[in-house]
Each structure stands twice: as C-alpha cells, then as structure tokens.
C-alpha cells in the first residue's frame, strides 16, 4: 500500500515561530490533504534527536535575536544531517531567523555574533541604518510573490555562483538594501525573509509541495 503520510520536521517550533510562520506548514498540510496525503509534523526542539532523512520536508521559521542565540547553541548537532540533506537536493524552507542560521553567522545590533550552521556561504550583519519592515513584492521563477518582512539582519552571499537569489525585488528590501534581491535558492533549499506567511502565495506553495512529493516518493521506496 502506498505510504501517504508526509513527514515534516519543524525545527524549534516552540522558539522560532514569529509573524505566523507556522502558517507555511499549515498551508502545505491543506494542499497535501487535497492530494490525499496526511501530514505528520514533528517539533524538533532543544536536545531532540533528529535525522533529516526521516523527513520529506524541513521547516525552520523566523525568530527574535534572543531565541536565535538559544537555538544556535543546540544547532551544531544537526549540521551533518542537514548538510547532507540540503546537498542531496531535498526540500527545506528557512524563513528569516531560520534562513539566517543556515549561513555562517549573524552579527546582531547588540554586537553579538550568532554562529550559524555554516552550510551555505552567506552571512548576515546588522548595520546602523535601519530595521527592514514592511510589505514586499518580488518576482520568482514561479511568478510574483507578495509578503511581509521584519528583520534587522542584512544578508550577503559569499559565493555568488553557488547561491541564487529567490527573487528580484519590486517593493521592499529583501536580503539587504543594496542588492534588490530577495532570499536564496540552492538546490531545493529556499531561504527567505518573507512572512505573511510566504506560502499564502499559492504558486510557491504548490512548487514546494511538488518538491516534497518527489522526495517522498524516493524516500519511501528506497
Ligand atoms: N532576529 C532576526 C533579525 O532581526 C530575524 C528576525 C525574524 O526572524 N523575524 O534580523
């Protein structure tokens, strides 16, 4: 019998859940149900064991600087499994604080450097100018996206060939005020500053669902 349970790992759901990011997972659950799948969502929190390859999708939502410092201390345990998972091209979405923590570091406005997983070559810094808050609107390979951003970290890619931006800004800041680019795409890892939640943009939700279903098929038949 076909395995119709989609397993989602929600990293640190109890700590990283700002601005309704849990809505991304709820929207995926809604569309997956329409396709005949049930969804199991596991909160992988401080101290919990985790093997990314047990899952069809990994979600890492946004969080405040303080919560990010707490999470960053626990996170190195998962570096190996997440590195292999991302490099194998399996689907993961990191939003805002969760996106930042996949990079090498985030230097906050209080001068603290929060070490990231260092899986992908980008970094995030606070600069004196301003917090980036407001509506965003950008184009992606799946069409236009409208969302909301609220972050003080400015993200810069350290390897422009390896990393592709997720979108081109029409309105808002995205990664930083200079580049006019939003988020990141590397294989099937998507990083974004978009809350709202992002996946209320059905075009993106359906694209991610497709990635999830393709990986699910391979995972359960392996
Ligand atoms: N604390 C981070 C910043 O301000 C991320 C914010 C968020 O996840 N909403 O840049």
Short mmCIF file of C-alpha atoms and ligand atoms in Angstrom, two decimals:
data_model
loop_
_atom_site.label_atom_id
_atom_site.label_comp_id
_atom_site.label_asym_id
_atom_site.label_seq_id
_atom_site.Cartn_x
_atom_site.Cartn_y
_atom_site.Cartn_z
CA UNK A 1 0.00 0.00 0.00
CA UNK A 2 1.26 3.49 -0.83
CA UNK A 3 2.69 5.50 2.04
CA UNK A 4 0.56 8.63 2.17
CA UNK A 5 1.99 10.24 5.31
CA UNK A 6 4.17 13.26 4.64
CA UNK A 7 6.62 13.83 7.48
CA UNK A 8 7.59 17.42 8.23
CA UNK A 9 10.32 18.40 10.69
CA UNK A 10 9.58 21.79 12.20
CA UNK A 11 12.90 22.91 13.70
CA UNK A 12 12.47 24.60 17.09
CA UNK A 13 8.79 25.32 16.53
CA UNK A 14 8.47 26.43 20.16
CA UNK A 15 11.23 29.07 19.78
CA UNK A 16 11.26 30.06 16.10
CA UNK A 17 7.71 30.99 15.17
CA UNK A 18 7.44 34.75 14.61
CA UNK A 19 4.85 36.51 12.43
CA UNK A 20 2.72 33.49 11.70
CA UNK A 21 5.41 31.40 10.00
CA UNK A 22 3.68 28.24 11.25
CA UNK A 23 1.10 29.16 8.59
CA UNK A 24 3.56 27.89 5.97
CA UNK A 25 3.29 24.39 7.38
CA UNK A 26 -0.50 24.67 7.74
CA UNK A 27 -0.88 25.71 4.10
CA UNK A 28 1.25 22.78 2.95
CA UNK A 29 -0.86 20.45 5.10
CA UNK A 30 -4.01 21.86 3.45
CA UNK A 31 -2.76 21.31 -0.11
CA UNK A 32 -1.29 17.90 0.70
CA UNK A 33 -4.64 16.82 2.13
CA UNK A 34 -6.31 17.77 -1.14
CA UNK A 35 -3.84 15.43 -2.89
CA UNK A 36 -4.79 12.60 -0.50
CA UNK A 37 -1.87 12.84 1.94
CA UNK A 38 -1.93 13.13 5.70
CA UNK A 39 0.79 15.19 7.36
CA UNK A 40 2.82 14.44 10.45
CA UNK A 41 4.54 17.50 11.88
CA UNK A 42 7.29 16.92 14.45
CA UNK A 43 8.62 19.74 16.57
CA UNK A 44 12.37 19.13 16.76
CA UNK A 45 13.43 21.24 19.71
CA UNK A 46 16.33 21.64 22.14
CA UNK A 47 18.01 18.30 22.77
CA UNK A 48 15.73 16.27 20.49
CA UNK A 49 17.30 13.66 18.22
CA UNK A 50 16.94 14.45 14.51
CA UNK A 51 17.81 12.74 11.26
CA UNK A 52 16.75 14.92 8.32
CA UNK A 53 16.48 11.87 6.04
CA UNK A 54 13.50 10.63 8.09
CA UNK A 55 11.55 13.60 6.72
CA UNK A 56 10.01 14.79 3.47
CA UNK A 57 10.42 18.46 4.35
CA UNK A 58 12.33 20.53 6.89
CA UNK A 59 10.92 23.87 8.03
CA UNK A 60 12.86 26.47 10.04
CA UNK A 61 10.85 29.59 10.89
CA UNK A 62 11.79 33.09 11.99
CA UNK A 63 12.72 34.20 15.48
CA UNK A 64 13.93 37.07 17.63
CA UNK A 65 17.66 37.57 18.21
CA UNK A 66 17.45 36.12 21.74
CA UNK A 67 15.73 32.92 20.63
CA UNK A 68 18.26 32.63 17.82
CA UNK A 69 21.11 32.65 20.38
CA UNK A 70 19.41 29.82 22.31
CA UNK A 71 18.77 27.77 19.17
CA UNK A 72 22.29 28.39 17.80
CA UNK A 73 23.79 26.58 20.80
CA UNK A 74 21.78 23.42 20.09
CA UNK A 75 22.02 23.58 16.32
CA UNK A 76 25.55 22.25 15.62
CA UNK A 77 24.31 18.72 16.48
CA UNK A 78 22.32 18.81 13.25
CA UNK A 79 24.98 20.24 10.96
CA UNK A 80 25.96 16.93 9.39
CA UNK A 81 22.47 15.63 8.68
CA UNK A 82 21.25 18.98 7.35
CA UNK A 83 24.33 19.46 5.17
CA UNK A 84 23.81 16.06 3.57
CA UNK A 85 20.07 16.63 3.23
CA UNK A 86 20.44 20.05 1.57
CA UNK A 87 23.29 18.93 -0.70
CA UNK A 88 21.25 15.93 -1.80
CA UNK A 89 18.63 18.40 -3.07
CA UNK A 90 15.86 17.62 -0.62
CA UNK A 91 13.34 20.33 0.23
CA UNK A 92 13.81 22.75 3.10
CA UNK A 93 12.43 26.23 3.77
CA UNK A 94 14.15 28.65 6.16
CA UNK A 95 12.35 31.89 6.98
CA UNK A 96 14.11 35.00 8.31
CA UNK A 97 15.88 33.89 11.53
CA UNK A 98 15.79 30.27 10.31
CA UNK A 99 17.23 31.35 6.95
CA UNK A 100 20.00 33.35 8.66
CA UNK A 101 21.05 30.36 10.78
CA UNK A 102 21.80 28.21 7.72
CA UNK A 103 24.56 30.68 6.79
CA UNK A 104 27.87 31.24 8.54
CA UNK A 105 26.91 33.89 11.10
CA UNK A 106 24.51 36.65 12.10
CA UNK A 107 26.06 39.69 13.80
CA UNK A 108 23.25 41.37 15.75
CA UNK A 109 22.62 45.00 16.68
CA UNK A 110 23.94 44.33 20.18
CA UNK A 111 27.28 43.26 18.70
CA UNK A 112 26.82 39.55 19.41
CA UNK A 113 27.85 37.15 16.66
CA UNK A 114 25.47 34.21 16.47
CA UNK A 115 27.17 31.30 14.77
CA UNK A 116 25.07 29.70 12.04
CA UNK A 117 25.23 26.17 10.71
CA UNK A 118 27.68 27.29 8.02
CA UNK A 119 26.10 25.00 5.44
CA UNK A 120 25.78 27.68 2.77
CA UNK A 121 28.23 30.53 2.09
CA UNK A 122 26.38 33.65 3.17
CA UNK A 123 26.39 35.86 6.26
CA UNK A 124 24.10 38.34 7.95
CA UNK A 125 25.00 41.58 9.70
CA UNK A 126 23.24 44.42 11.44
CA UNK A 127 24.18 47.80 10.02
CA UNK A 128 23.39 51.08 11.65
CA UNK A 129 20.85 52.20 9.03
CA UNK A 130 17.51 50.67 9.93
CA UNK A 131 15.29 47.72 10.57
CA UNK A 132 13.69 46.47 7.37
CA UNK A 133 9.96 46.36 7.95
CA UNK A 134 7.07 46.40 5.52
CA UNK A 135 5.40 44.82 2.55
CA UNK A 136 7.49 43.02 -0.01
CA UNK A 137 6.73 42.20 -3.59
CA UNK A 138 9.11 40.35 -5.89
CA UNK A 139 9.32 38.08 -8.90
CA UNK A 140 10.50 34.46 -8.70
CA UNK A 141 10.79 31.57 -11.13
CA UNK A 142 7.26 30.63 -10.03
CA UNK A 143 5.80 34.10 -10.60
CA UNK A 144 5.17 37.07 -8.33
CA UNK A 145 5.18 36.91 -4.54
CA UNK A 146 3.71 39.31 -2.00
CA UNK A 147 4.67 39.06 1.63
CA UNK A 148 5.82 40.96 4.72
CA UNK A 149 9.33 41.41 6.15
CA UNK A 150 10.64 42.48 9.55
CA UNK A 151 14.35 41.99 10.20
CA UNK A 152 17.42 43.91 11.26
CA UNK A 153 19.90 41.47 9.75
CA UNK A 154 21.16 42.19 6.22
CA UNK A 155 22.18 39.11 4.30
CA UNK A 156 25.07 38.93 1.81
CA UNK A 157 26.12 35.97 -0.35
CA UNK A 158 29.80 34.97 -0.13
CA UNK A 159 29.63 32.78 -3.24
CA UNK A 160 27.59 34.38 -5.99
CA UNK A 161 27.97 31.39 -8.32
CA UNK A 162 26.79 28.74 -5.91
CA UNK A 163 23.85 30.68 -4.45
CA UNK A 164 20.98 32.10 -6.45
CA UNK A 165 18.57 34.69 -5.10
CA UNK A 166 14.97 33.57 -4.76
CA UNK A 167 13.60 36.72 -6.32
CA UNK A 168 14.07 40.20 -7.77
CA UNK A 169 12.57 42.98 -5.68
CA UNK A 170 9.71 45.11 -6.90
CA UNK A 171 8.92 46.51 -3.44
CA UNK A 172 10.69 46.16 -0.08
CA UNK A 173 14.25 45.30 0.94
CA UNK A 174 14.72 41.53 0.75
CA UNK A 175 18.22 40.34 1.63
CA UNK A 176 19.66 43.82 2.11
CA UNK A 177 19.00 47.39 0.96
CA UNK A 178 21.63 47.34 -1.83
CA UNK A 179 21.21 44.17 -3.89
CA UNK A 180 17.46 44.38 -4.67
CA UNK A 181 17.28 40.61 -4.28
CA UNK A 182 15.11 38.52 -2.02
CA UNK A 183 16.09 35.26 -0.36
CA UNK A 184 18.10 32.36 -1.62
CA UNK A 185 17.74 29.22 -3.66
CA UNK A 186 20.29 26.43 -3.53
CA UNK A 187 19.05 23.13 -4.98
CA UNK A 188 15.77 22.67 -3.09
CA UNK A 189 16.75 24.78 -0.11
CA UNK A 190 14.82 28.03 -0.05
CA UNK A 191 15.74 30.85 2.30
CA UNK A 192 13.52 33.89 2.54
CA UNK A 193 12.74 37.00 4.56
CA UNK A 194 9.07 36.62 3.70
CA UNK A 195 6.49 36.24 6.43
CA UNK A 196 2.82 36.59 5.87
CA UNK A 197 3.15 33.57 5.67
CA UNK A 198 5.15 33.11 2.46
CA UNK A 199 3.07 30.16 1.29
CA UNK A 200 -0.17 32.11 1.11
CA UNK A 201 1.42 32.68 -2.32
CA UNK A 202 -0.10 29.56 -3.79
CA UNK A 203 2.38 29.44 -6.68
CA UNK A 204 5.25 28.96 -4.23
CA UNK A 205 3.26 26.57 -2.02
CA UNK A 206 2.50 24.33 -4.99
CA UNK A 207 6.12 24.38 -6.19
CA UNK A 208 7.34 23.34 -2.75
CA UNK A 209 4.63 20.69 -2.50
CA UNK A 210 5.89 19.23 -5.76
CA UNK A 211 9.43 19.04 -4.37
CA UNK A 212 8.09 17.36 -1.23
CA UNK A 213 6.09 14.77 -3.17
CA UNK A 214 9.02 13.92 -5.44
CA UNK A 215 11.37 13.39 -2.49
CA UNK A 216 8.67 11.49 -0.55
CA UNK A 217 8.31 9.03 -3.42
CA UNK A 218 12.07 8.35 -3.40
CA UNK A 219 12.32 8.25 0.40
CA UNK A 220 9.59 5.69 0.95
CA UNK A 221 10.59 3.44 -1.95
CA UNK A 222 14.32 3.43 -1.08
N1 LIG B 1 16.19 38.35 14.55
C1 LIG B 1 16.44 38.41 13.15
C2 LIG B 1 16.55 39.82 12.62
O1 LIG B 1 16.02 40.73 13.19
C3 LIG B 1 15.37 37.64 12.39
C4 LIG B 1 14.00 38.24 12.52
C5 LIG B 1 12.90 37.32 12.16
O2 LIG B 1 13.09 36.11 12.07
N2 LIG B 1 11.72 37.85 12.00
O3 LIG B 1 17.16 40.03 11.59
#
